[in-house]
Coordinates of C-alpha atoms in Angstrom, one line a residue:
M1345 CA -103.5 218.1 5.6
A1346 CA -106.2 220.8 4.0
N1347 CA -106.3 221.0 0.4
H1348 CA -108.9 223.8 0.6
K1349 CA -107.3 227.9 0.8
S1350 CA -110.7 227.5 3.4
A1351 CA -109.4 224.7 5.6
K1352 CA -106.0 225.8 5.3
K1353 CA -107.1 229.2 7.0
R1354 CA -109.2 227.3 9.5
T1355 CA -106.3 225.4 10.6
R1356 CA -104.6 228.5 11.0
Q1357 CA -107.1 230.5 12.7
A1358 CA -107.5 227.0 14.8
L1359 CA -104.1 227.5 16.0
K1360 CA -104.3 230.9 16.9
R1361 CA -107.4 230.5 19.3
K1362 CA -105.8 227.6 20.9
L1363 CA -102.7 229.7 21.2
I1364 CA -104.9 232.9 22.9
N1365 CA -106.8 230.5 25.0
S1366 CA -104.1 228.3 26.7
Q1367 CA -102.6 231.9 27.5
I1368 CA -106.1 232.6 29.1
L1369 CA -106.2 229.5 31.0
S1370 CA -102.5 229.8 31.8
Q1371 CA -102.5 232.7 33.6
L1372 CA -106.1 232.2 35.2
K1373 CA -104.3 229.5 36.9
T1374 CA -101.1 231.7 38.0
N1375 CA -103.5 234.6 39.6
I1376 CA -105.5 232.1 41.4
N1377 CA -102.4 230.1 42.7
K1378 CA -101.0 233.6 43.9
F1379 CA -104.3 234.5 45.3
T1380 CA -103.7 231.2 47.5
E1381 CA -100.5 231.8 48.2
L1382 CA -101.4 235.2 49.7
I1383 CA -104.2 233.6 51.9
K1384 CA -101.6 231.1 53.6
A1385 CA -99.2 234.3 54.2
K1386 CA -102.6 236.0 55.4
N1387 CA -102.0 239.3 53.5
K1388 CA -104.8 241.0 53.6
E1389 CA -103.5 243.9 51.9
G1390 CA -102.2 241.9 48.7
I1391 CA -105.4 239.7 49.0
D1392 CA -108.1 242.1 48.0
K1393 CA -106.0 243.2 45.0
S1394 CA -105.5 239.4 43.8
F1395 CA -109.2 238.8 44.8
N1396 CA -110.2 240.9 42.1
L1397 CA -107.6 239.9 39.4
V1398 CA -108.6 236.3 40.3
N1399 CA -112.4 237.8 39.8
S1400 CA -111.6 239.1 36.4
S1401 CA -109.3 236.2 35.3
L1402 CA -112.6 234.0 35.7
A1403 CA -115.2 236.5 33.9
K1404 CA -112.7 236.8 31.3
A1405 CA -112.2 232.8 30.2
T1406 CA -115.9 232.4 31.4
K1407 CA -116.6 234.6 28.1
K1408 CA -114.6 233.5 25.8
G1409 CA -115.9 230.0 26.7
L1410 CA -113.2 228.4 28.4
I1411 CA -114.4 227.4 31.8
K1412 CA -118.2 227.0 32.3
K1413 CA -120.2 229.6 34.2
Q1414 CA -121.3 227.1 36.8
Y1415 CA -117.1 226.4 37.6
M1416 CA -116.7 230.6 37.6
S1417 CA -119.5 230.8 40.7
R1418 CA -118.0 227.9 42.6
K1419 CA -114.6 228.9 42.6
L1420 CA -115.7 232.8 43.4
S1421 CA -117.5 231.4 46.2
S1422 CA -114.8 229.4 47.8
L1423 CA -112.2 232.0 47.3
S1424 CA -114.6 234.5 48.7
K1425 CA -115.1 232.4 51.7
K1426 CA -111.5 232.0 52.4
T1427 CA -111.0 235.4 52.2
N1428 CA -113.8 236.4 54.9
N1429 CA -112.3 233.5 56.9
I1430 CA -109.0 236.2 57.5

């Protein structure tokens, strides 16, 4: 347990950041799953909108430092290949 005022504040801030980061990652995973479901259903109208959502979610997570830049590039590449195959 933290004894100093600044240590208590850092603990509060870390908990707040942890919550926000987990929400961002959860939203990213949800968007990717929805996108893959649309690909399986071959819904061409929904795929474009969903791809934009996945792209922005990946960029946001990368900007925040939650995922690495290479992971974002690799994921976008594989998802765009799936999009182009339909």
